[in-house]
Short mmCIF file of N, CA, C and O and ligand atoms in Angstrom, two decimals:
data_model
loop_
_atom_site.label_atom_id
_atom_site.label_comp_id
_atom_site.label_asym_id
_atom_site.label_seq_id
_atom_site.Cartn_x
_atom_site.Cartn_y
_atom_site.Cartn_z
N MET A 1 21.40 4.12 29.29
CA MET A 1 22.20 2.90 29.52
C MET A 1 23.58 3.06 28.91
O MET A 1 23.70 3.27 27.71
N ALA A 2 24.61 2.94 29.73
CA ALA A 2 25.97 3.28 29.33
C ALA A 2 26.46 2.53 28.09
O ALA A 2 27.10 3.11 27.22
N GLU A 3 26.15 1.25 27.99
CA GLU A 3 26.73 0.46 26.90
C GLU A 3 25.80 0.31 25.69
O GLU A 3 26.11 -0.45 24.77
N CYS A 4 24.70 1.02 25.68
CA CYS A 4 23.72 0.87 24.60
C CYS A 4 24.08 1.77 23.41
O CYS A 4 24.20 2.98 23.56
N ILE A 5 24.24 1.17 22.21
CA ILE A 5 24.66 1.98 21.06
C ILE A 5 23.61 3.03 20.67
O ILE A 5 23.96 4.12 20.22
N PHE A 6 22.33 2.70 20.85
CA PHE A 6 21.32 3.69 20.47
C PHE A 6 21.24 4.82 21.50
O PHE A 6 21.01 5.98 21.12
N CYS A 7 21.48 4.54 22.77
CA CYS A 7 21.58 5.62 23.77
C CYS A 7 22.76 6.53 23.42
O CYS A 7 22.69 7.75 23.54
N LYS A 8 23.87 5.91 22.94
CA LYS A 8 25.05 6.70 22.56
C LYS A 8 24.74 7.58 21.35
O LYS A 8 25.23 8.70 21.25
N ILE A 9 23.93 7.07 20.43
CA ILE A 9 23.54 7.88 19.26
C ILE A 9 22.71 9.08 19.72
O ILE A 9 22.95 10.22 19.32
N VAL A 10 21.75 8.84 20.64
CA VAL A 10 20.91 9.94 21.15
C VAL A 10 21.80 10.99 21.84
O VAL A 10 21.60 12.19 21.67
N ALA A 11 22.81 10.52 22.56
CA ALA A 11 23.70 11.43 23.31
C ALA A 11 24.75 12.10 22.41
O ALA A 11 25.50 12.95 22.86
N GLY A 12 24.81 11.71 21.12
CA GLY A 12 25.78 12.30 20.20
C GLY A 12 27.18 11.73 20.38
O GLY A 12 28.16 12.28 19.89
N GLU A 13 27.29 10.60 21.09
CA GLU A 13 28.61 10.02 21.36
C GLU A 13 29.11 9.14 20.22
O GLU A 13 30.30 8.90 20.09
N ILE A 14 28.19 8.59 19.41
CA ILE A 14 28.60 7.94 18.17
C ILE A 14 27.74 8.51 17.04
O ILE A 14 26.60 8.92 17.26
N PRO A 15 28.33 8.57 15.84
CA PRO A 15 27.64 9.28 14.76
C PRO A 15 26.44 8.53 14.19
O PRO A 15 26.40 7.30 14.22
N ALA A 16 25.48 9.30 13.72
CA ALA A 16 24.33 8.76 13.01
C ALA A 16 23.81 9.86 12.10
O ALA A 16 24.04 11.05 12.37
N VAL A 17 23.14 9.46 11.02
CA VAL A 17 22.57 10.46 10.12
C VAL A 17 21.13 10.71 10.55
O VAL A 17 20.23 9.91 10.28
N LYS A 18 20.94 11.83 11.24
CA LYS A 18 19.63 12.15 11.84
C LYS A 18 18.66 12.66 10.79
O LYS A 18 19.03 13.45 9.93
N VAL A 19 17.39 12.21 10.87
CA VAL A 19 16.36 12.79 10.01
C VAL A 19 15.28 13.51 10.81
O VAL A 19 14.53 14.32 10.27
N TYR A 20 15.18 13.23 12.11
CA TYR A 20 14.17 13.90 12.94
C TYR A 20 14.54 13.74 14.41
O TYR A 20 15.08 12.70 14.81
N GLU A 21 14.18 14.78 15.20
CA GLU A 21 14.37 14.70 16.65
C GLU A 21 13.36 15.61 17.31
O GLU A 21 13.08 16.71 16.83
N ASP A 22 12.77 15.15 18.41
CA ASP A 22 11.99 16.05 19.27
C ASP A 22 12.27 15.66 20.71
O ASP A 22 13.25 14.94 20.97
N GLU A 23 11.44 16.11 21.64
CA GLU A 23 11.76 15.86 23.06
C GLU A 23 11.62 14.38 23.45
O GLU A 23 12.19 13.95 24.45
N LEU A 24 10.89 13.60 22.66
CA LEU A 24 10.62 12.21 23.02
C LEU A 24 11.35 11.18 22.15
O LEU A 24 11.69 10.09 22.64
N VAL A 25 11.53 11.49 20.88
CA VAL A 25 12.05 10.48 19.95
C VAL A 25 13.19 11.02 19.10
O VAL A 25 13.37 12.24 18.95
N PHE A 26 13.94 10.09 18.52
CA PHE A 26 15.08 10.40 17.65
C PHE A 26 14.98 9.45 16.45
O PHE A 26 14.69 8.26 16.64
N ALA A 27 15.19 9.95 15.24
CA ALA A 27 15.09 9.11 14.05
C ALA A 27 16.33 9.30 13.18
O ALA A 27 16.78 10.43 12.96
N PHE A 28 16.88 8.19 12.69
CA PHE A 28 18.12 8.23 11.93
C PHE A 28 18.16 7.09 10.92
O PHE A 28 17.40 6.12 11.02
N LEU A 29 19.07 7.22 9.94
CA LEU A 29 19.17 6.18 8.90
C LEU A 29 19.77 4.91 9.47
O LEU A 29 20.75 4.94 10.21
N ASP A 30 19.16 3.78 9.11
CA ASP A 30 19.71 2.46 9.44
C ASP A 30 20.97 2.25 8.60
O ASP A 30 20.95 2.49 7.38
N ILE A 31 22.06 1.79 9.25
CA ILE A 31 23.32 1.61 8.49
C ILE A 31 23.29 0.39 7.56
O ILE A 31 24.15 0.29 6.68
N GLY A 32 22.34 -0.49 7.74
CA GLY A 32 22.23 -1.66 6.85
C GLY A 32 20.83 -1.72 6.27
O GLY A 32 20.05 -2.62 6.59
N PRO A 33 20.48 -0.77 5.38
CA PRO A 33 19.08 -0.62 4.96
C PRO A 33 18.54 -1.76 4.10
O PRO A 33 19.27 -2.31 3.28
N ILE A 34 17.26 -2.08 4.28
CA ILE A 34 16.55 -2.99 3.36
C ILE A 34 16.44 -2.30 2.00
O ILE A 34 16.65 -2.91 0.96
N ASN A 35 16.12 -1.02 2.01
CA ASN A 35 16.16 -0.15 0.83
C ASN A 35 16.76 1.18 1.28
O ASN A 35 16.62 1.55 2.46
N PRO A 36 17.40 1.93 0.37
CA PRO A 36 17.96 3.23 0.75
C PRO A 36 16.88 4.15 1.36
O PRO A 36 15.78 4.24 0.82
N GLY A 37 17.21 4.77 2.48
CA GLY A 37 16.25 5.63 3.17
C GLY A 37 15.61 4.96 4.36
O GLY A 37 14.86 5.60 5.11
N HIS A 38 15.86 3.67 4.58
CA HIS A 38 15.36 2.91 5.74
C HIS A 38 15.75 3.66 7.02
O HIS A 38 16.91 3.96 7.25
N VAL A 39 14.75 3.97 7.83
CA VAL A 39 14.95 4.80 9.03
C VAL A 39 14.58 4.02 10.29
O VAL A 39 13.70 3.15 10.26
N LEU A 40 15.26 4.33 11.38
CA LEU A 40 14.89 3.79 12.70
C LEU A 40 14.38 4.93 13.56
O LEU A 40 15.02 5.99 13.63
N VAL A 41 13.23 4.74 14.19
CA VAL A 41 12.69 5.72 15.13
C VAL A 41 12.80 5.13 16.53
O VAL A 41 12.29 4.02 16.77
N ILE A 42 13.47 5.83 17.44
CA ILE A 42 13.70 5.27 18.78
C ILE A 42 13.22 6.24 19.86
O ILE A 42 13.23 7.46 19.67
N PRO A 43 12.83 5.69 21.03
CA PRO A 43 12.55 6.58 22.16
C PRO A 43 13.89 7.11 22.68
O PRO A 43 14.89 6.38 22.68
N LYS A 44 13.94 8.36 23.11
CA LYS A 44 15.20 8.90 23.65
C LYS A 44 15.56 8.19 24.95
O LYS A 44 16.73 7.98 25.25
N GLU A 45 14.55 7.83 25.70
CA GLU A 45 14.74 7.11 26.96
C GLU A 45 15.04 5.64 26.62
O GLU A 45 14.43 5.10 25.70
N HIS A 46 15.92 5.00 27.38
CA HIS A 46 16.24 3.59 27.09
C HIS A 46 15.11 2.66 27.53
O HIS A 46 14.75 2.62 28.70
N HIS A 47 14.56 1.93 26.58
CA HIS A 47 13.62 0.84 26.86
C HIS A 47 14.04 -0.32 25.99
O HIS A 47 14.18 -0.16 24.77
N GLU A 48 14.21 -1.48 26.60
CA GLU A 48 14.55 -2.67 25.80
C GLU A 48 13.32 -3.12 25.01
O GLU A 48 13.39 -3.41 23.83
N SER A 49 12.17 -3.12 25.67
CA SER A 49 10.95 -3.62 25.06
C SER A 49 9.99 -2.48 24.72
O SER A 49 9.87 -1.51 25.47
N SER A 50 9.27 -2.64 23.62
CA SER A 50 8.22 -1.68 23.26
C SER A 50 7.14 -1.63 24.34
O SER A 50 6.44 -0.63 24.49
N ALA A 51 7.00 -2.73 25.11
CA ALA A 51 5.89 -2.86 26.07
C ALA A 51 6.00 -1.91 27.26
O ALA A 51 5.00 -1.67 27.93
N THR A 52 7.20 -1.38 27.53
CA THR A 52 7.35 -0.48 28.68
C THR A 52 7.50 0.99 28.27
O THR A 52 7.67 1.86 29.12
N ILE A 53 7.42 1.27 26.99
CA ILE A 53 7.54 2.66 26.53
C ILE A 53 6.26 3.41 26.92
O ILE A 53 5.16 2.93 26.64
N PRO A 54 6.38 4.57 27.58
CA PRO A 54 5.18 5.32 27.95
C PRO A 54 4.32 5.65 26.71
O PRO A 54 4.85 5.84 25.62
N GLU A 55 3.01 5.72 26.94
CA GLU A 55 2.06 5.86 25.84
C GLU A 55 2.35 7.07 24.93
O GLU A 55 2.29 6.97 23.71
N ALA A 56 2.70 8.21 25.54
CA ALA A 56 2.94 9.41 24.73
C ALA A 56 4.13 9.19 23.79
O ALA A 56 4.11 9.60 22.62
N THR A 57 5.16 8.54 24.30
CA THR A 57 6.36 8.30 23.48
C THR A 57 6.07 7.25 22.41
O THR A 57 6.48 7.40 21.25
N ALA A 58 5.36 6.18 22.80
CA ALA A 58 5.01 5.13 21.84
C ALA A 58 4.15 5.71 20.72
O ALA A 58 4.36 5.41 19.53
N GLY A 59 3.20 6.56 21.09
CA GLY A 59 2.34 7.20 20.09
C GLY A 59 3.15 8.09 19.17
O GLY A 59 2.94 8.11 17.95
N ARG A 60 4.10 8.82 19.77
CA ARG A 60 4.96 9.70 18.97
C ARG A 60 5.81 8.88 17.99
O ARG A 60 6.00 9.27 16.83
N MET A 61 6.32 7.74 18.46
CA MET A 61 7.14 6.88 17.57
C MET A 61 6.33 6.46 16.34
O MET A 61 6.82 6.49 15.21
N PHE A 62 5.09 6.06 16.58
CA PHE A 62 4.24 5.61 15.47
C PHE A 62 3.94 6.77 14.51
O PHE A 62 4.04 6.63 13.29
N ARG A 63 3.61 7.92 15.09
CA ARG A 63 3.28 9.10 14.28
C ARG A 63 4.48 9.54 13.44
O ARG A 63 4.37 9.78 12.23
N VAL A 64 5.64 9.62 14.09
CA VAL A 64 6.86 10.05 13.39
C VAL A 64 7.22 9.02 12.31
O VAL A 64 7.56 9.37 11.19
N GLY A 65 7.09 7.73 12.65
CA GLY A 65 7.38 6.68 11.66
C GLY A 65 6.49 6.82 10.44
O GLY A 65 6.97 6.74 9.30
N ALA A 66 5.22 7.05 10.66
CA ALA A 66 4.28 7.16 9.54
C ALA A 66 4.56 8.41 8.71
O ALA A 66 4.47 8.39 7.47
N ARG A 67 4.91 9.51 9.38
CA ARG A 67 5.19 10.74 8.63
C ARG A 67 6.50 10.61 7.85
O ARG A 67 6.62 11.13 6.73
N ILE A 68 7.49 9.93 8.43
CA ILE A 68 8.74 9.69 7.70
C ILE A 68 8.45 8.77 6.51
O ILE A 68 8.99 8.98 5.41
N GLY A 69 7.57 7.79 6.69
CA GLY A 69 7.18 6.93 5.57
C GLY A 69 6.61 7.75 4.43
O GLY A 69 6.94 7.53 3.25
N THR A 70 5.78 8.72 4.76
CA THR A 70 5.20 9.61 3.75
C THR A 70 6.29 10.44 3.08
O THR A 70 6.31 10.62 1.86
N ALA A 71 7.24 10.93 3.89
CA ALA A 71 8.35 11.72 3.34
C ALA A 71 9.20 10.87 2.38
O ALA A 71 9.67 11.36 1.35
N LEU A 72 9.37 9.59 2.72
CA LEU A 72 10.15 8.69 1.85
C LEU A 72 9.46 8.52 0.50
O LEU A 72 10.11 8.49 -0.55
N ARG A 73 8.12 8.42 0.53
CA ARG A 73 7.37 8.31 -0.73
C ARG A 73 7.57 9.56 -1.57
O ARG A 73 7.82 9.50 -2.77
N ARG A 74 7.48 10.73 -0.91
CA ARG A 74 7.57 12.00 -1.64
C ARG A 74 8.98 12.27 -2.13
O ARG A 74 9.18 12.74 -3.25
N ALA A 75 9.96 11.99 -1.27
CA ALA A 75 11.33 12.43 -1.54
C ALA A 75 12.09 11.46 -2.43
O ALA A 75 12.95 11.88 -3.22
N LEU A 76 11.81 10.17 -2.27
CA LEU A 76 12.63 9.17 -2.96
C LEU A 76 11.81 8.29 -3.91
O LEU A 76 12.28 7.25 -4.36
N ASP A 77 10.58 8.74 -4.18
CA ASP A 77 9.71 8.05 -5.16
C ASP A 77 9.36 6.62 -4.81
O ASP A 77 9.15 5.80 -5.70
N TYR A 78 9.31 6.30 -3.52
CA TYR A 78 8.82 4.98 -3.14
C TYR A 78 7.30 4.96 -3.24
O TYR A 78 6.64 6.00 -3.23
N GLU A 79 6.76 3.73 -3.31
CA GLU A 79 5.30 3.61 -3.42
C GLU A 79 4.63 3.35 -2.08
O GLU A 79 3.43 3.58 -1.92
N ALA A 80 5.40 2.84 -1.11
CA ALA A 80 4.79 2.37 0.14
C ALA A 80 5.87 2.27 1.21
O ALA A 80 7.05 2.52 0.95
N PHE A 81 5.43 1.91 2.43
CA PHE A 81 6.42 1.64 3.47
C PHE A 81 5.87 0.62 4.46
O PHE A 81 4.66 0.48 4.61
N ASN A 82 6.77 -0.10 5.10
CA ASN A 82 6.42 -0.98 6.22
C ASN A 82 6.91 -0.34 7.51
O ASN A 82 8.01 0.21 7.56
N LEU A 83 6.08 -0.42 8.57
CA LEU A 83 6.54 -0.12 9.92
C LEU A 83 6.75 -1.47 10.60
O LEU A 83 5.85 -2.31 10.59
N HIS A 84 7.93 -1.68 11.15
CA HIS A 84 8.27 -2.98 11.73
C HIS A 84 9.00 -2.80 13.05
O HIS A 84 9.88 -1.95 13.16
N LEU A 85 8.61 -3.60 14.04
CA LEU A 85 9.31 -3.56 15.33
C LEU A 85 9.51 -4.99 15.82
O LEU A 85 8.56 -5.75 15.91
N ALA A 86 10.77 -5.35 16.07
CA ALA A 86 11.08 -6.68 16.61
C ALA A 86 11.23 -6.54 18.13
O ALA A 86 12.09 -5.78 18.60
N ASP A 87 10.39 -7.23 18.88
CA ASP A 87 10.44 -7.14 20.35
C ASP A 87 10.92 -8.49 20.89
O ASP A 87 10.13 -9.44 20.98
N GLY A 88 12.20 -8.56 21.22
CA GLY A 88 12.78 -9.80 21.74
C GLY A 88 13.63 -10.51 20.69
O GLY A 88 13.36 -10.41 19.49
N THR A 89 14.64 -11.21 21.18
CA THR A 89 15.61 -11.88 20.29
C THR A 89 14.93 -12.84 19.32
O THR A 89 15.27 -12.88 18.13
N ALA A 90 13.97 -13.62 19.82
CA ALA A 90 13.30 -14.61 18.96
C ALA A 90 12.54 -13.94 17.82
O ALA A 90 12.27 -14.56 16.78
N ALA A 91 12.18 -12.66 18.02
CA ALA A 91 11.47 -11.92 16.97
C ALA A 91 12.44 -11.21 16.03
O ALA A 91 12.02 -10.53 15.09
N GLY A 92 13.75 -11.34 16.31
CA GLY A 92 14.75 -10.73 15.43
C GLY A 92 15.35 -9.45 15.98
O GLY A 92 16.09 -8.76 15.26
N GLN A 93 15.06 -9.11 17.25
CA GLN A 93 15.65 -7.88 17.83
C GLN A 93 17.13 -8.13 18.11
O GLN A 93 17.49 -9.06 18.83
N VAL A 94 17.96 -7.29 17.52
CA VAL A 94 19.42 -7.42 17.69
C VAL A 94 19.92 -6.31 18.62
O VAL A 94 20.73 -6.55 19.51
N VAL A 95 19.45 -5.09 18.41
CA VAL A 95 19.83 -3.98 19.28
C VAL A 95 18.76 -3.86 20.37
O VAL A 95 17.58 -3.66 20.07
N MET A 96 19.18 -3.98 21.63
CA MET A 96 18.22 -4.09 22.73
C MET A 96 17.78 -2.72 23.27
O MET A 96 17.62 -2.53 24.49
N HIS A 97 17.59 -1.78 22.40
CA HIS A 97 16.93 -0.49 22.67
C HIS A 97 15.81 -0.44 21.64
O HIS A 97 16.09 -0.45 20.43
N ALA A 98 14.57 -0.44 22.11
CA ALA A 98 13.42 -0.57 21.21
C ALA A 98 13.52 0.41 20.02
O ALA A 98 13.93 1.56 20.20
N HIS A 99 13.16 -0.06 18.84
CA HIS A 99 13.23 0.80 17.66
C HIS A 99 12.18 0.38 16.64
O HIS A 99 11.95 -0.81 16.43
N LEU A 100 11.60 1.37 16.01
CA LEU A 100 10.60 1.15 14.96
C LEU A 100 11.28 1.34 13.61
O LEU A 100 11.82 2.42 13.33
N HIS A 101 11.26 0.28 12.80
CA HIS A 101 11.83 0.40 11.45
C HIS A 101 10.81 1.05 10.53
O HIS A 101 9.64 0.67 10.52
N VAL A 102 11.25 2.01 9.73
CA VAL A 102 10.43 2.55 8.64
C VAL A 102 11.12 2.11 7.35
O VAL A 102 12.21 2.60 7.03
N VAL A 103 10.51 1.14 6.68
CA VAL A 103 11.15 0.53 5.51
C VAL A 103 10.43 0.99 4.24
O VAL A 103 9.29 0.61 4.00
N PRO A 104 11.12 1.83 3.45
CA PRO A 104 10.47 2.29 2.21
C PRO A 104 10.38 1.13 1.21
O PRO A 104 11.29 0.32 1.11
N ARG A 105 9.26 1.06 0.48
CA ARG A 105 9.01 -0.08 -0.39
C ARG A 105 8.57 0.33 -1.79
O ARG A 105 7.84 1.31 -1.97
N GLY A 106 9.02 -0.46 -2.75
CA GLY A 106 8.55 -0.33 -4.13
C GLY A 106 8.00 -1.68 -4.56
O GLY A 106 8.37 -2.72 -3.98
N VAL A 107 7.14 -1.69 -5.56
CA VAL A 107 6.48 -2.92 -5.99
C VAL A 107 7.50 -4.01 -6.36
O VAL A 107 7.37 -5.16 -6.00
N GLU A 108 8.54 -3.60 -7.07
CA GLU A 108 9.53 -4.59 -7.52
C GLU A 108 10.88 -4.35 -6.87
O GLU A 108 11.91 -4.32 -7.54
N ASP A 109 10.87 -4.21 -5.53
CA ASP A 109 12.15 -3.93 -4.86
C ASP A 109 12.89 -5.21 -4.46
O ASP A 109 13.97 -5.16 -3.89
N GLY A 110 12.30 -6.37 -4.75
CA GLY A 110 13.00 -7.64 -4.53
C GLY A 110 13.04 -8.10 -3.08
O GLY A 110 13.69 -9.07 -2.75
N PHE A 111 12.32 -7.38 -2.20
CA PHE A 111 12.29 -7.78 -0.79
C PHE A 111 10.93 -8.39 -0.46
O PHE A 111 9.90 -7.84 -0.84
N HIS A 112 10.94 -9.54 0.22
CA HIS A 112 9.68 -10.19 0.59
C HIS A 112 9.71 -10.61 2.03
O HIS A 112 10.69 -11.22 2.48
N TRP A 113 8.66 -10.29 2.80
CA TRP A 113 8.53 -10.84 4.14
C TRP A 113 8.21 -12.32 3.97
O TRP A 113 7.38 -12.69 3.14
N ASN A 114 8.84 -13.14 4.78
CA ASN A 114 8.59 -14.58 4.67
C ASN A 114 7.37 -14.94 5.53
O ASN A 114 7.48 -15.60 6.54
N TRP A 115 6.21 -14.47 5.10
CA TRP A 115 4.97 -14.53 5.88
C TRP A 115 4.27 -15.86 5.66
O TRP A 115 4.16 -16.31 4.53
N ARG A 116 3.77 -16.50 6.72
CA ARG A 116 2.99 -17.72 6.52
C ARG A 116 1.61 -17.55 7.15
O ARG A 116 1.41 -16.68 7.98
N GLN A 117 0.68 -18.38 6.76
CA GLN A 117 -0.68 -18.32 7.31
C GLN A 117 -1.11 -19.69 7.75
O GLN A 117 -1.53 -20.52 6.92
N LEU A 118 -0.99 -19.95 9.06
CA LEU A 118 -1.45 -21.22 9.62
C LEU A 118 -2.98 -21.21 9.69
O LEU A 118 -3.61 -20.18 9.44
N ARG A 119 -3.56 -22.33 10.06
CA ARG A 119 -5.02 -22.41 10.25
C ARG A 119 -5.32 -22.87 11.67
O ARG A 119 -4.63 -23.73 12.20
N TYR A 120 -6.39 -22.31 12.28
CA TYR A 120 -6.82 -22.73 13.62
C TYR A 120 -7.71 -23.96 13.54
O TYR A 120 -8.53 -24.08 12.62
N ALA A 121 -7.58 -24.84 14.53
CA ALA A 121 -8.53 -25.94 14.68
C ALA A 121 -9.83 -25.37 15.26
O ALA A 121 -9.84 -24.26 15.79
N ASP A 122 -10.91 -26.15 15.20
CA ASP A 122 -12.20 -25.71 15.75
C ASP A 122 -12.05 -25.37 17.23
O ASP A 122 -11.52 -26.17 18.00
N GLY A 123 -12.53 -24.20 17.63
CA GLY A 123 -12.52 -23.80 19.03
C GLY A 123 -11.19 -23.24 19.52
O GLY A 123 -11.12 -22.65 20.60
N GLU A 124 -10.14 -23.43 18.77
CA GLU A 124 -8.81 -22.99 19.21
C GLU A 124 -8.72 -21.46 19.33
O GLU A 124 -8.10 -20.93 20.26
N CYS A 125 -9.35 -20.77 18.39
CA CYS A 125 -9.35 -19.30 18.40
C CYS A 125 -9.87 -18.76 19.73
O CYS A 125 -9.25 -17.91 20.37
N ALA A 126 -11.03 -19.25 20.15
CA ALA A 126 -11.68 -18.76 21.37
C ALA A 126 -10.80 -19.04 22.58
O ALA A 126 -10.65 -18.19 23.48
N GLU A 127 -10.20 -20.23 22.65
CA GLU A 127 -9.32 -20.60 23.75
C GLU A 127 -8.12 -19.66 23.84
O GLU A 127 -7.73 -19.20 24.91
N ILE A 128 -7.55 -19.39 22.69
CA ILE A 128 -6.36 -18.53 22.65
C ILE A 128 -6.73 -17.11 23.06
O ILE A 128 -6.02 -16.48 23.86
N ALA A 129 -7.83 -16.60 22.55
CA ALA A 129 -8.27 -15.24 22.92
C ALA A 129 -8.51 -15.14 24.42
O ALA A 129 -8.13 -14.15 25.06
N LYS A 130 -9.11 -16.19 25.01
CA LYS A 130 -9.38 -16.22 26.46
C LYS A 130 -8.07 -16.10 27.25
O LYS A 130 -7.98 -15.34 28.22
N LYS A 131 -7.07 -16.83 26.83
CA LYS A 131 -5.77 -16.79 27.52
C LYS A 131 -5.13 -15.41 27.41
O LYS A 131 -4.57 -14.89 28.39
N ILE A 132 -5.20 -14.82 26.24
CA ILE A 132 -4.60 -13.49 26.04
C ILE A 132 -5.30 -12.48 26.95
O ILE A 132 -4.65 -11.71 27.67
N ILE A 133 -6.62 -12.49 26.94
CA ILE A 133 -7.41 -11.52 27.71
C ILE A 133 -7.11 -11.65 29.20
O ILE A 133 -6.97 -10.64 29.91
N ALA A 134 -6.94 -12.89 29.68
CA ALA A 134 -6.67 -13.12 31.10
C ALA A 134 -5.33 -12.54 31.54
O ALA A 134 -5.15 -12.20 32.71
N ARG A 135 -4.39 -12.41 30.64
CA ARG A 135 -3.05 -11.93 31.00
C ARG A 135 -2.76 -10.52 30.49
O ARG A 135 -1.63 -10.04 30.62
N LEU A 136 -3.74 -9.86 29.90
CA LEU A 136 -3.51 -8.52 29.34
C LEU A 136 -3.45 -7.49 30.46
O LEU A 136 -4.40 -7.33 31.22
N ASP A 137 -2.30 -6.79 30.56
CA ASP A 137 -2.10 -5.78 31.60
C ASP A 137 -1.79 -4.47 30.88
O ASP A 137 -0.71 -4.31 30.30
N MET A 138 -2.72 -3.54 30.90
CA MET A 138 -2.55 -2.31 30.13
C MET A 138 -1.76 -1.25 30.88
O MET A 138 -1.59 -0.14 30.36
N THR A 139 -1.25 -1.54 32.08
CA THR A 139 -0.48 -0.54 32.81
C THR A 139 0.87 -0.29 32.13
O THR A 139 1.45 0.79 32.27
N GLY A 140 1.40 -1.30 31.45
CA GLY A 140 2.69 -1.15 30.79
C GLY A 140 3.86 -1.09 31.77
O GLY A 140 4.94 -0.65 31.43
N LYS A 141 3.65 -1.57 33.00
CA LYS A 141 4.72 -1.50 33.99
C LYS A 141 5.68 -2.69 33.88
O LYS A 141 6.79 -2.63 34.38
N SER A 142 5.24 -3.76 33.27
CA SER A 142 6.12 -4.91 33.12
C SER A 142 6.12 -5.37 31.67
O SER A 142 5.25 -5.01 30.90
N ARG A 143 7.08 -6.21 31.36
CA ARG A 143 7.19 -6.77 30.01
C ARG A 143 6.12 -7.77 29.77
O ARG A 143 5.80 -8.57 30.62
P1 LIG B 201 16.76 -5.17 14.83
O1 LIG B 201 17.16 -6.45 14.14
O2 LIG B 201 15.30 -4.86 14.69
O3 LIG B 201 17.27 -5.10 16.26
O4 LIG B 201 17.49 -4.03 14.02
C1 LIG B 201 18.67 -3.42 14.39
C2 LIG B 201 18.98 -2.46 13.26
O5 LIG B 201 19.91 -1.50 13.73
C3 LIG B 201 19.63 -3.15 12.05
O6 LIG B 201 18.80 -2.93 10.90
C4 LIG B 201 20.99 -2.47 11.93
O7 LIG B 201 21.37 -2.25 10.60
C5 LIG B 201 20.77 -1.17 12.68
N1 LIG B 201 21.95 -0.59 13.30
C6 LIG B 201 22.81 -1.20 14.14
N2 LIG B 201 23.78 -0.34 14.54
C7 LIG B 201 23.50 0.85 13.94
C8 LIG B 201 24.11 2.14 13.95
N3 LIG B 201 25.22 2.38 14.65
N4 LIG B 201 23.56 3.12 13.21
C9 LIG B 201 22.44 2.88 12.48
N5 LIG B 201 21.81 1.71 12.44
C10 LIG B 201 22.32 0.70 13.15
ZN1 LIG B 202 19.54 2.50 24.94
#
């Protein structure tokens, strides 16, 4: 995609600090890290949504993200890492080329996910699961 900044990074048209590349994926440092060493793993092919990324590439993204997380622990003395992907603007996606964040974490790094835990009413769980199952399309051809 001509105007996509991450496609331009893959093509070498704008600079990025690369940490890994293979035939399917490209990984580089996030310019605004949650912690130093925060990496983005992207498919080389342009996909706005994670839902249309072919299985081999999606699997590679996860594998590379997890191995980079391990490298961050070894190289920079982190204790843990988060893998995070925002799919869609409402979920916080700003760059519309799918990307997996690898966020290195320490126990006292001062960063907290603002996580909440709602409760289901009686029977609501089953209803919701039924709706999801009815619309689940594993072909990955559409969003
Ligand atoms: P998201 O909110 O999940 O779409 O995240 C987009 C991420 O891309 C942010 O964490 C940005 O800091 C990062 N980002 C944007 N432009 C660049 C760039 N040119 N090089 C590296 N990281 C970038
Ligand atoms: Zn792109």
